Coordinates of C-alpha atoms in Angstrom, one line a residue:
Chain L
M1264 CA 51.6 -28.4 14.8
P1265 CA 52.5 -31.4 12.7
G1266 CA 51.0 -34.9 12.8
T1267 CA 47.5 -36.2 12.8
V1268 CA 44.8 -36.0 15.5
S1269 CA 42.7 -39.2 15.7
V1270 CA 39.3 -39.0 17.4
D1271 CA 36.4 -41.2 18.2
P1272 CA 33.3 -40.7 16.2
L1273 CA 31.0 -37.8 17.3
L1274 CA 27.7 -39.4 18.0
R1275 CA 26.2 -37.1 20.6
V1276 CA 25.6 -33.7 19.0
A1277 CA 23.2 -30.9 20.0
V1278 CA 22.1 -27.8 18.1
A1279 CA 21.1 -25.0 20.5
G1280 CA 19.1 -21.9 19.6
G1281 CA 17.4 -19.3 21.8
T1282 CA 20.4 -19.0 24.1
H1283 CA 19.6 -15.4 23.6
G1284 CA 15.8 -15.3 23.2
N1285 CA 15.7 -12.3 20.8
E1286 CA 18.1 -13.8 18.3
M1287 CA 15.5 -15.2 16.1
S1288 CA 17.2 -17.5 13.5
G1289 CA 18.1 -20.0 16.2
V1290 CA 14.8 -19.6 18.1
F1291 CA 12.9 -20.2 14.9
L1292 CA 15.0 -23.2 13.6
V1293 CA 15.1 -25.0 17.0
K1294 CA 11.4 -24.6 17.5
H1295 CA 10.9 -26.1 14.0
W1296 CA 13.3 -29.0 14.7
L1297 CA 11.6 -29.7 18.0
K1298 CA 8.5 -30.6 16.0
D1299 CA 10.4 -32.3 13.1
S1300 CA 14.0 -33.1 13.5
S1301 CA 14.5 -34.9 10.3
Q1302 CA 16.9 -32.2 9.0
L1303 CA 19.2 -33.1 11.9
E1304 CA 19.5 -36.8 11.0
R1305 CA 22.6 -38.3 9.4
D1306 CA 23.8 -41.9 8.7
T1307 CA 25.9 -42.1 11.8
F1308 CA 24.0 -39.9 14.3
S1309 CA 21.1 -37.7 14.9
A1310 CA 21.6 -34.2 16.4
V1311 CA 19.3 -33.1 19.2
P1312 CA 17.7 -29.6 19.1
L1313 CA 17.9 -27.5 22.3
L1314 CA 16.0 -24.4 23.1
S1315 CA 18.5 -23.0 25.6
N1316 CA 16.5 -20.3 27.2
P1317 CA 12.8 -21.0 26.9
K1318 CA 11.8 -18.2 29.2
A1319 CA 13.7 -15.5 27.3
S1320 CA 12.6 -17.0 24.0
E1321 CA 9.0 -16.8 25.1
K1322 CA 9.3 -13.2 26.1
G1323 CA 11.5 -12.3 23.1
V1324 CA 14.3 -10.9 25.2
R1325 CA 18.0 -11.6 25.3
Y1326 CA 17.7 -13.0 28.9
F1327 CA 15.3 -13.1 31.8
E1328 CA 17.6 -12.3 34.7
K1329 CA 21.2 -12.8 33.5
D1330 CA 23.0 -13.4 30.2
L1331 CA 22.8 -17.3 29.9
N1332 CA 25.8 -17.3 27.5
R1333 CA 28.1 -16.0 30.2
C1334 CA 27.0 -18.5 32.8
F1335 CA 29.0 -21.6 31.8
T1336 CA 32.0 -20.9 34.0
L1337 CA 33.3 -23.5 36.4
D1338 CA 32.6 -21.1 39.2
I1339 CA 28.9 -20.8 38.4
L1340 CA 28.4 -24.5 37.3
S1341 CA 29.9 -25.8 40.5
S1342 CA 28.3 -23.3 42.8
P1343 CA 25.8 -24.8 45.4
D1344 CA 22.2 -24.4 44.3
S1345 CA 20.4 -21.5 46.0
P1346 CA 16.8 -20.3 45.9
D1347 CA 18.2 -16.9 45.0
D1348 CA 19.9 -18.2 41.8
P1349 CA 18.8 -16.2 38.7
Y1350 CA 16.8 -18.3 36.3
E1351 CA 19.7 -18.5 33.8
V1352 CA 22.1 -19.9 36.5
L1353 CA 19.6 -22.7 37.2
R1354 CA 19.2 -23.2 33.5
A1355 CA 23.0 -23.3 32.9
K1356 CA 23.3 -26.0 35.6
E1357 CA 20.5 -27.9 34.0
I1358 CA 22.0 -27.7 30.5
N1359 CA 25.4 -28.8 32.0
R1360 CA 23.7 -31.8 33.5
M1361 CA 22.0 -32.7 30.3
F1362 CA 24.8 -32.0 27.8
G1363 CA 27.9 -32.1 30.0
P1364 CA 29.0 -32.1 32.7
R1365 CA 31.6 -29.8 31.2
G1366 CA 35.0 -31.4 30.9
S1367 CA 33.7 -34.9 31.8
A1368 CA 33.7 -38.1 29.8
N1369 CA 29.9 -37.9 29.8
A1370 CA 29.8 -34.6 28.0
Y1371 CA 28.3 -34.4 24.5
D1372 CA 30.7 -34.6 21.6
M1373 CA 29.6 -31.3 20.1
V1374 CA 27.2 -28.4 20.7
L1375 CA 26.5 -25.9 18.0
D1376 CA 25.0 -22.6 19.3
L1377 CA 23.0 -20.3 16.9
H1378 CA 23.3 -16.6 17.4
N1379 CA 22.5 -13.4 15.6
T1380 CA 24.0 -9.9 15.8
T1381 CA 22.9 -6.5 14.8
S1382 CA 26.4 -5.9 13.5
N1383 CA 27.4 -6.5 9.9
M1384 CA 29.4 -9.6 10.8
G1385 CA 28.1 -11.7 7.9
V1386 CA 28.8 -15.4 8.7
C1387 CA 31.0 -15.7 11.7
L1388 CA 32.2 -19.0 13.2
I1389 CA 33.0 -18.6 16.9
V1390 CA 35.4 -20.8 18.9
S1391 CA 36.7 -20.2 22.4
G1392 CA 40.3 -21.1 21.3
V1393 CA 42.2 -22.7 18.4
Q1394 CA 43.5 -25.8 20.1
N1395 CA 40.6 -28.1 19.3
A1396 CA 41.3 -29.8 16.0
I1397 CA 37.6 -30.9 15.5
E1398 CA 36.3 -27.4 16.0
M1399 CA 39.0 -26.0 13.6
H1400 CA 38.3 -28.6 11.0
T1401 CA 34.6 -27.9 11.2
C1402 CA 35.3 -24.3 10.5
R1403 CA 37.6 -25.3 7.6
Y1404 CA 35.0 -27.6 6.1
I1405 CA 32.4 -24.8 6.3
Q1406 CA 34.8 -22.4 4.6
T1407 CA 35.5 -24.9 1.9
R1408 CA 32.0 -25.9 1.2
L1409 CA 30.4 -22.4 1.5
P1410 CA 33.0 -20.0 0.2
H1411 CA 30.3 -17.6 -1.0
F1412 CA 29.3 -17.1 2.7
N1413 CA 32.8 -15.8 3.3
P1414 CA 32.8 -17.4 6.8
R1415 CA 35.3 -15.9 9.2
I1416 CA 36.7 -17.5 12.4
Y1417 CA 36.5 -15.5 15.6
V1418 CA 38.2 -16.6 18.8
Y1419 CA 36.5 -15.1 21.8
A1420 CA 38.6 -16.2 24.8
K1421 CA 42.0 -14.7 25.3
P1422 CA 44.8 -17.3 25.5
G1423 CA 44.5 -18.9 29.0
G1424 CA 41.1 -17.3 29.5
E1425 CA 38.1 -19.4 30.5
S1426 CA 35.3 -20.2 28.1
Y1427 CA 31.8 -19.3 29.3
S1428 CA 29.4 -20.1 26.5
V1429 CA 26.7 -22.7 26.2
D1430 CA 28.6 -24.8 23.7
S1431 CA 31.5 -25.1 26.2
V1432 CA 29.6 -27.8 28.1
A1433 CA 30.5 -30.2 25.3
T1434 CA 33.9 -31.6 24.3
C1435 CA 33.6 -29.5 21.1
G1436 CA 31.7 -26.3 20.7
L1437 CA 31.0 -23.9 18.0
G1438 CA 28.9 -20.7 17.7
F1439 CA 27.4 -19.4 14.5
E1440 CA 27.0 -15.6 14.7
L1441 CA 25.0 -14.2 11.7
G1442 CA 24.2 -10.6 11.0
P1443 CA 23.1 -8.0 10.5
Q1444 CA 19.7 -8.9 11.9
P1445 CA 17.7 -6.8 14.3
Q1446 CA 16.7 -8.3 17.6
G1447 CA 13.3 -9.9 17.5
V1448 CA 13.2 -10.2 13.7
V1449 CA 13.5 -13.3 11.5
R1450 CA 15.1 -12.5 8.1
A1451 CA 14.6 -15.2 5.5
D1452 CA 18.1 -14.6 4.0
I1453 CA 19.8 -15.0 7.4
L1454 CA 17.6 -18.0 8.3
Q1455 CA 18.5 -19.8 5.2
K1456 CA 22.2 -19.3 5.8
M1457 CA 21.9 -20.5 9.4
K1458 CA 20.1 -23.6 8.3
T1459 CA 22.7 -24.3 5.6
L1460 CA 25.6 -23.9 8.1
V1461 CA 24.0 -26.4 10.5
E1462 CA 23.4 -28.9 7.6
V1463 CA 27.0 -28.6 6.4
T1464 CA 28.4 -29.0 9.9
L1465 CA 26.3 -32.2 10.4
D1466 CA 27.6 -33.4 7.0
F1467 CA 31.2 -32.8 8.2
I1468 CA 30.6 -34.8 11.4
N1469 CA 29.0 -37.6 9.3
H1470 CA 32.0 -37.7 7.0
L1471 CA 34.4 -37.8 9.9
N1472 CA 32.4 -40.5 11.6
K1473 CA 32.5 -42.6 8.4
G1474 CA 36.3 -42.4 8.0
M1475 CA 37.0 -39.4 5.8
E1476 CA 40.4 -37.9 6.5
F1477 CA 41.0 -34.2 6.6
P1478 CA 44.5 -32.9 5.8
A1479 CA 46.4 -30.4 7.9
F1480 CA 45.9 -26.7 7.0
E1481 CA 46.7 -23.2 7.9
T1482 CA 44.0 -20.5 8.3
E1483 CA 43.4 -17.0 9.5
T1484 CA 41.5 -16.3 12.7
Y1485 CA 40.4 -13.1 14.3
Q1486 CA 41.3 -13.2 18.0
C1487 CA 39.8 -10.9 20.6
A1488 CA 42.4 -8.3 21.5
G1489 CA 40.2 -5.8 23.5
Q1490 CA 37.0 -3.9 23.6
V1491 CA 36.1 -0.2 23.3
D1492 CA 33.3 1.6 25.1
F1493 CA 31.3 4.5 23.8
P1494 CA 32.6 8.0 24.8
R1495 CA 30.5 9.1 27.8
S1496 CA 29.7 12.4 29.5
S1497 CA 30.2 12.8 33.2
D1498 CA 26.7 11.4 34.0
G1499 CA 27.6 8.1 32.2
E1500 CA 25.4 8.8 29.2
I1501 CA 26.8 8.0 25.7
S1502 CA 28.0 11.2 24.2
A1503 CA 29.1 10.0 20.7
V1504 CA 27.9 7.3 18.4
V1505 CA 29.7 4.9 16.1
H1506 CA 31.2 6.9 13.3
P1507 CA 29.3 6.5 10.0
S1508 CA 32.5 5.6 8.3
L1509 CA 33.0 2.7 10.8
Q1510 CA 29.4 1.5 10.9
D1511 CA 28.9 -1.8 9.1
K1512 CA 32.7 -2.2 8.6
D1513 CA 33.2 -5.3 10.7
F1514 CA 36.3 -7.2 9.8
S1515 CA 37.8 -4.2 7.9
L1516 CA 41.2 -3.0 9.1
L1517 CA 41.0 0.0 11.4
R1518 CA 44.2 2.0 11.4
P1519 CA 45.5 4.4 14.1
G1520 CA 44.0 7.8 13.6
E1521 CA 40.9 6.6 11.7
P1522 CA 37.5 7.7 13.1
L1523 CA 35.7 5.7 15.7
F1524 CA 32.9 7.9 17.0
L1525 CA 30.9 11.0 16.1
S1526 CA 29.4 13.4 18.6
L1527 CA 26.1 15.2 18.0
D1528 CA 27.9 18.4 17.5
G1529 CA 29.9 16.8 14.7
Q1530 CA 33.2 16.1 16.5
S1531 CA 35.0 12.9 15.3
I1532 CA 36.9 10.8 17.9
H1533 CA 39.7 8.8 16.4
Y1534 CA 41.2 5.4 17.1
S1535 CA 44.3 6.1 19.3
G1536 CA 45.6 2.5 19.5
E1537 CA 49.2 1.8 18.4
K1538 CA 48.5 -0.9 15.9
P1539 CA 45.9 -1.6 13.2
L1540 CA 43.2 -4.1 14.3
Y1541 CA 40.0 -5.5 13.0
P1542 CA 36.8 -4.2 14.6
V1543 CA 34.0 -6.7 15.1
F1544 CA 30.6 -6.5 16.9
I1545 CA 30.4 -2.9 15.8
N1546 CA 27.3 -1.3 17.4
E1547 CA 25.8 -4.6 18.6
A1548 CA 22.6 -3.8 20.4
A1549 CA 23.1 -6.3 23.3
Y1550 CA 26.5 -4.8 24.1
Y1551 CA 25.3 -1.3 25.0
E1552 CA 24.6 -2.5 28.5
K1553 CA 28.0 -4.3 28.6
K1554 CA 29.6 -0.9 27.8
I1555 CA 31.1 -2.3 24.5
A1556 CA 30.8 -0.2 21.3
L1557 CA 33.0 -2.6 19.4
I1558 CA 35.5 -5.3 19.9
L1559 CA 39.0 -5.1 18.4
A1560 CA 40.5 -8.3 17.0
E1561 CA 43.9 -9.3 15.8
K1562 CA 44.3 -11.4 12.7
V1563 CA 46.3 -14.5 13.6
R1564 CA 47.3 -17.3 11.3
V1565 CA 47.1 -20.8 12.9
S1566 CA 48.3 -24.2 11.8
V1567 CA 45.9 -27.1 12.4
P1568 CA 47.0 -30.8 12.3
A1569 CA 45.3 -33.4 10.1
L1570 CA 42.2 -35.0 11.5
R1571 CA 40.8 -38.5 11.1
R1572 CA 38.6 -41.0 13.0
R1573 CA 40.4 -43.3 15.4
T1574 CA 40.7 -46.9 14.2
H1575 CA 40.7 -49.4 17.0
Chain T
M322 CA -10.3 21.7 -1.3
P323 CA -9.8 25.2 -2.5
G324 CA -9.2 28.4 -0.6
T325 CA -6.7 29.3 2.1
V326 CA -6.4 28.2 5.7
S327 CA -5.4 30.9 8.1
V328 CA -3.9 29.9 11.4
D329 CA -2.5 31.5 14.5
P330 CA 1.2 31.2 15.0
L331 CA 2.5 27.9 16.5
L332 CA 4.3 29.0 19.6
R333 CA 4.0 25.9 21.8
V334 CA 5.8 23.0 20.2
A335 CA 7.2 19.8 21.7
V336 CA 9.6 17.2 20.3
A337 CA 9.1 13.8 21.9
G338 CA 11.5 10.9 21.8
G339 CA 11.6 7.6 23.7
T340 CA 7.9 7.0 23.3
H341 CA 9.2 3.6 22.5
G342 CA 12.2 3.2 24.7
N343 CA 14.3 1.0 22.3
E344 CA 13.9 3.4 19.3
M345 CA 17.2 5.1 19.9
S346 CA 17.3 8.1 17.5
G347 CA 14.7 9.8 19.6
V348 CA 15.9 8.6 22.9
F349 CA 19.4 9.9 22.1
L350 CA 18.3 13.2 20.6
V351 CA 15.9 14.1 23.4
K352 CA 18.4 13.2 26.1
H353 CA 20.8 15.6 24.3
W354 CA 18.3 18.4 24.0
L355 CA 17.3 18.0 27.7
K356 CA 20.9 19.1 28.5
D357 CA 21.2 21.6 25.7
S358 CA 18.1 22.7 23.8
S359 CA 19.7 25.4 21.7
Q360 CA 19.0 23.4 18.5
L361 CA 15.3 23.7 19.3
E362 CA 15.3 27.5 19.4
R363 CA 13.9 29.7 16.6
D364 CA 13.1 33.4 16.3
T365 CA 9.5 33.0 17.1
F366 CA 9.4 30.1 19.6
S367 CA 11.5 27.4 21.4
A368 CA 10.5 23.8 21.2
V369 CA 10.4 21.7 24.3
P370 CA 12.1 18.2 24.4
L371 CA 10.0 15.4 26.0
L372 CA 11.3 12.0 27.0
S373 CA 7.9 10.3 26.6
N374 CA 8.5 7.0 28.4
P375 CA 11.4 7.4 30.8
K376 CA 11.0 4.0 32.4
A377 CA 11.1 2.2 29.0
S378 CA 14.0 4.3 27.8
E379 CA 15.9 3.5 31.0
K380 CA 15.4 -0.2 30.5
G381 CA 15.9 0.0 26.7
V382 CA 12.6 -1.7 25.9
R383 CA 9.6 -0.6 23.8
Y384 CA 7.4 -0.2 26.9
F385 CA 7.2 -1.2 30.5
E386 CA 3.7 -2.5 30.8
K387 CA 1.7 -1.3 27.8
D388 CA 2.5 0.3 24.4
L389 CA 2.4 4.1 25.3
N390 CA 1.8 5.0 21.7
R391 CA -1.6 3.3 21.7
C392 CA -2.7 4.9 25.0
F393 CA -3.9 8.3 23.7
T394 CA -7.5 7.4 23.1
L395 CA -10.3 9.4 24.6
D396 CA -11.4 6.2 26.5
I397 CA -8.0 5.8 28.2
L398 CA -7.4 9.5 28.7
S399 CA -10.8 10.1 30.3
S400 CA -10.8 7.0 32.4
P401 CA -10.8 7.4 36.2
D402 CA -7.4 6.9 37.8
S403 CA -6.9 3.5 39.3
P404 CA -4.0 2.1 41.3
D405 CA -4.1 -0.8 38.8
D406 CA -3.4 1.4 35.9
P407 CA -0.3 0.3 33.9
Y408 CA 2.6 2.7 34.0
E409 CA 2.0 3.9 30.5
V410 CA -1.7 4.7 31.2
L411 CA -0.6 7.0 34.0
R412 CA 2.1 8.5 31.8
A413 CA -0.3 9.1 28.9
K414 CA -2.6 10.9 31.3
E415 CA 0.3 12.9 32.6
I416 CA 1.5 13.8 29.1
N417 CA -2.1 14.8 28.2
R418 CA -2.2 17.1 31.2
M419 CA 1.2 18.6 30.2
F420 CA 0.8 19.0 26.5
G421 CA -3.0 18.7 26.0
P422 CA -5.6 18.2 27.1
R423 CA -6.3 16.6 23.8
G424 CA -8.9 18.6 21.8
S425 CA -8.8 21.5 24.2
A426 CA -7.8 25.2 23.6
N427 CA -5.0 24.6 26.1
A428 CA -3.4 21.9 24.0
Y429 CA 0.1 22.4 22.5
D430 CA 0.2 23.7 18.9
M431 CA 2.4 20.8 17.7
V432 CA 4.0 17.7 19.0
L433 CA 6.6 15.9 16.9
D434 CA 7.3 12.3 17.9
L435 CA 10.5 10.5 16.9
H436 CA 10.4 6.8 16.0
N437 CA 12.5 4.1 14.4
T438 CA 11.5 0.9 12.7
T439 CA 13.4 -2.2 11.8
S440 CA 11.7 -2.1 8.4
N441 CA 13.3 -0.5 5.4
M442 CA 10.9 2.5 5.5
G443 CA 13.5 5.2 4.9
V444 CA 12.2 8.5 6.0
C445 CA 8.5 8.3 6.7
L446 CA 6.2 11.1 7.9
I447 CA 3.2 9.8 9.8
V448 CA -0.1 11.6 10.3
S449 CA -3.3 10.3 11.7
G450 CA -5.3 11.8 8.8
V451 CA -5.0 14.3 5.9
Q452 CA -7.4 17.0 7.1
N453 CA -5.0 19.1 9.1
A454 CA -3.5 21.7 6.7
I455 CA -0.6 22.5 9.1
E456 CA 0.4 18.8 9.3
M457 CA 0.2 18.4 5.5
H458 CA 2.2 21.6 4.8
T459 CA 4.8 20.4 7.3
C460 CA 5.2 17.2 5.3
R461 CA 5.2 19.2 2.0
Y462 CA 7.9 21.5 3.3
I463 CA 10.1 18.6 4.4
Q464 CA 9.6 16.9 1.0
T465 CA 10.6 20.1 -0.7
R466 CA 13.6 20.9 1.4
L467 CA 14.9 17.3 1.7
P468 CA 14.1 15.6 -1.6
H469 CA 17.2 13.4 -1.2
F470 CA 15.5 11.8 1.9
N471 CA 12.6 10.8 -0.3
P472 CA 10.1 11.4 2.5
R473 CA 6.8 9.5 2.2
I474 CA 3.6 10.4 4.0
Y475 CA 1.8 7.6 5.8
V476 CA -1.7 7.9 7.2
Y477 CA -2.2 5.5 10.1
A478 CA -5.8 6.0 11.0
K479 CA -8.6 4.8 8.8
P480 CA -11.1 7.5 7.8
G481 CA -13.3 8.1 10.9
G482 CA -10.9 6.1 13.0
E483 CA -9.6 7.5 16.2
S484 CA -6.0 8.6 16.6
Y485 CA -4.1 7.1 19.6
S486 CA -0.5 8.3 19.3
V487 CA 1.4 10.7 21.6
D488 CA 1.4 13.5 19.1
S489 CA -2.4 13.5 19.0
V490 CA -2.6 15.3 22.4
A491 CA -1.6 18.5 20.5
T492 CA -3.6 20.4 17.9
C493 CA -1.1 19.2 15.2
G494 CA 0.9 16.1 15.5
L495 CA 3.5 14.4 13.3
G496 CA 5.5 11.2 13.7
F497 CA 8.9 10.7 12.1
E498 CA 9.5 7.0 11.4
L499 CA 13.0 6.2 10.3
G500 CA 14.5 2.9 9.4
P501 CA 15.9 0.4 9.1
Q502 CA 17.5 0.5 12.5
P503 CA 17.6 -2.4 15.0
Q504 CA 16.0 -1.9 18.3
G505 CA 18.5 -0.7 20.9
V506 CA 21.0 0.6 18.4
V507 CA 21.9 4.2 17.4
R508 CA 23.1 4.5 13.8
A509 CA 24.8 7.8 13.0
D510 CA 23.3 8.0 9.5
I511 CA 19.7 7.6 10.9
L512 CA 20.4 9.9 13.8
Q513 CA 21.7 12.7 11.4
K514 CA 18.5 12.3 9.3
M515 CA 16.3 12.5 12.3
K516 CA 18.0 15.6 13.6
T517 CA 17.7 17.3 10.2
L518 CA 14.0 16.5 10.0
V519 CA 13.4 18.1 13.3
E520 CA 15.4 21.2 12.4
V521 CA 13.7 21.6 9.0
T522 CA 10.3 21.2 10.7
L523 CA 11.1 23.9 13.2
D524 CA 12.2 26.1 10.4
F525 CA 8.9 25.6 8.7
I526 CA 7.0 26.6 11.8
N527 CA 9.2 29.6 12.2
H528 CA 8.6 30.7 8.6
L529 CA 4.8 30.2 9.0
N530 CA 4.9 32.2 12.3
K531 CA 6.7 35.0 10.5
G532 CA 4.2 35.3 7.8
M533 CA 5.4 33.2 4.9
E534 CA 2.6 31.9 2.8
F535 CA 2.4 28.3 1.5
P536 CA 0.5 27.6 -1.7
A537 CA -2.1 24.9 -2.2
F538 CA -0.7 21.6 -3.5
E539 CA -1.5 18.0 -4.3
T540 CA 0.6 15.1 -2.9
E541 CA 0.6 11.4 -2.7
T542 CA -0.1 9.7 0.6
Y543 CA 0.0 6.0 1.7
Q544 CA -3.1 5.2 3.7
C545 CA -3.4 2.2 5.9
A546 CA -5.7 -0.3 4.2
G547 CA -5.2 -3.4 6.4
Q548 CA -2.7 -5.7 8.0
V549 CA -1.4 -9.2 7.4
D550 CA -0.3 -11.7 10.1
F551 CA 2.3 -14.3 9.6
P552 CA 1.1 -17.8 8.6
R553 CA 0.8 -19.8 11.8
S554 CA 0.6 -23.5 12.7
S555 CA -2.2 -24.9 14.8
D556 CA -0.3 -24.1 18.0
G557 CA -0.1 -20.4 17.0
E558 CA 3.6 -20.5 16.2
I559 CA 4.8 -18.6 13.1
S560 CA 5.2 -21.2 10.3
A561 CA 6.6 -19.0 7.5
V562 CA 8.7 -15.9 7.4
V563 CA 8.6 -12.8 5.2
H564 CA 9.6 -13.8 1.7
P565 CA 13.2 -12.8 0.8
S566 CA 11.8 -11.1 -2.4
L567 CA 9.5 -8.9 -0.2
Q568 CA 11.9 -8.2 2.7
D569 CA 13.1 -4.5 2.6
K570 CA 10.7 -3.7 -0.2
D571 CA 8.5 -1.3 1.8
F572 CA 6.6 1.1 -0.4
S573 CA 7.1 -1.1 -3.5
L574 CA 3.9 -2.1 -5.2
L575 CA 2.8 -5.7 -4.2
R576 CA 0.6 -7.3 -6.9
P577 CA -1.9 -10.2 -6.4
G578 CA 0.0 -13.5 -6.8
E579 CA 3.4 -12.2 -5.7
P580 CA 5.1 -13.9 -2.8
L581 CA 4.5 -12.8 0.8
F582 CA 6.0 -15.6 2.9
L583 CA 8.4 -18.5 2.8
S584 CA 8.1 -21.6 4.9
L585 CA 11.1 -23.5 6.2
D586 CA 10.5 -26.3 3.7
G587 CA 10.6 -23.8 0.9
Q588 CA 7.0 -23.3 0.2
S589 CA 6.0 -19.8 -1.0
I590 CA 2.7 -18.2 0.1
H591 CA 1.4 -15.6 -2.2
Y592 CA -0.6 -12.4 -1.8
S593 CA -4.2 -13.3 -2.5
G594 CA -5.7 -9.8 -2.2
E595 CA -7.7 -8.5 -5.2
K596 CA -5.8 -5.3 -5.8
P597 CA -2.2 -4.2 -5.8
L598 CA -1.2 -2.4 -2.6
Y599 CA 1.9 -0.9 -1.0
P600 CA 3.4 -2.9 1.9
V601 CA 4.9 -1.0 4.8
F602 CA 6.3 -2.0 8.2
I603 CA 7.5 -5.2 6.6
N604 CA 9.0 -7.4 9.3
E605 CA 8.9 -4.8 12.0
A606 CA 10.2 -6.3 15.3
A607 CA 7.7 -4.7 17.5
Y608 CA 4.8 -5.9 15.5
Y609 CA 5.4 -9.7 16.0
E610 CA 3.5 -9.5 19.3
K611 CA 0.7 -7.5 17.6
K612 CA 0.5 -10.3 15.0
I613 CA 1.4 -8.0 12.1
A614 CA 3.9 -9.2 9.5
L615 CA 3.3 -6.1 7.4
I616 CA 0.7 -3.4 6.8
L617 CA -0.8 -2.8 3.4
A618 CA -1.4 0.7 2.2
E619 CA -3.2 2.3 -0.6
K620 CA -1.7 5.2 -2.5
V621 CA -4.1 8.2 -2.3
R622 CA -3.6 11.6 -3.9
V623 CA -4.9 14.4 -1.7
S624 CA -5.4 18.1 -2.3
V625 CA -4.3 20.5 0.4
P626 CA -5.4 24.2 0.6
A627 CA -3.0 27.1 0.9
L628 CA -1.7 28.0 4.4
R629 CA -0.8 31.3 6.0
R630 CA -0.7 32.9 9.3
R631 CA -3.9 34.6 10.4
T632 CA -3.7 38.4 10.4
H633 CA -5.8 40.1 13.0

């Protein structure tokens, strides 16, 4: 992917938290910025804080009726309004009107969305794909500025698959997924990292807006390859838990034959896939109801063209 | 407290899990034992598994309408039934009928109640007071058999204060509080420890029933001395989080002047109490709504008389 991508300055930027109301770094930061947004100001723009799911944040739950961060599909966003719509469908349409509409010229330039996981994912930067040079350069800038955070890039949509997350209403979107942190808890260490990530991202946008050029690069990404459910007994109940040797080993290579699960009577269940993959979201609390014990990702190297501000 | 306490054999024993429906070690173990209770059988008795709060366990939440583990007061248990009673009040009365009534000759001999915390409490044995020789000897036996678990004894009721937990319906009650574990997650390491604690406790009861004698001893306990809320702004929102130097330091001595909280603008708030105390339940997710950031405990050495089975 040679050449250089030239882009207009990014002037309309939002930082969303509380998309899941029990992921507390974002809830806490956005509530703070709604009172005092000075940390979101830069020379060339000021970012806007957004509490995505006020009702879920108020109750301290992931969602009220439906997972908001799965509602930003064209199907849902373009569906006719109905009094039977779950709260989150109404809220998704509202956010789409405020910060989109998705795919339109009116859409915000960038939305950052702040998440936590109970998994040991460290600092994970989530994009829906690898084609957007601004998103990829944002990740690169974060990796360069904050190497001690060891930020990894995770691509959640399969090639050709539709994005569905809050940040997809904007032209560019990025999720920050920080863990491990229990649901409903604010940890100071994670909070500080999240705040730094947002600050560095806004710095990057400011540099881009002011004319700084960013050279082409190659980087490694982790791309979703599939998901694995817990073993279950005939009544549907979970019959084995994440193996202690796999627990907390997000982003560590899992090889065929290595243990995945452990039953209460001490039986190990092994990974029977054909190729080694990288497990992520291992034992994430919110994924039990989605029947996901872990996600398996492939490490894929991608080339990203240079990036600079368009000069008229 | 010299002398020897002689007791009748403990034949009616229950093991409760899911008292809080998102504390998954107990939910998982009790569901397993409800299918196959062979691990709960001993020579002299068989313990009965109890899923305390089925509705909350089904939904994966702490409680449905009211915290069940605060419902076992004489006031609530003796209140006239009302159609407006929260689910957990009805359930508390039902459990009291099944395993109590509290304080009566019909009450079960012992109820164990399995809990998890998001705090770094390790293996914590919870009693309502230190007067019950069977409870204290159970703790002692666990400490002796499982020294690598470093089990600590926490006394939740203040002297003269009423107990209110599920296990208080029985003549003897003990809570196992294991952490850190996020709400809604089963960790294999914590699950294995919980299972071992139950097994060792049932072994102790079996030995006592069969005539083994247990000598008097002294031990250290951590007794609840007070609780500390988060700093809050005028609108009631939390304005500072648990200080990173305090996070995960449950059971480590906190001295006057040491940091408790950290605000987003980097201000530390210090412990202004007069005497050093031991913080526990630091940053427990379920206590945010109770306005408890941590509990402060005093270390108190207690003497426990010898224990043996009564011979008729």
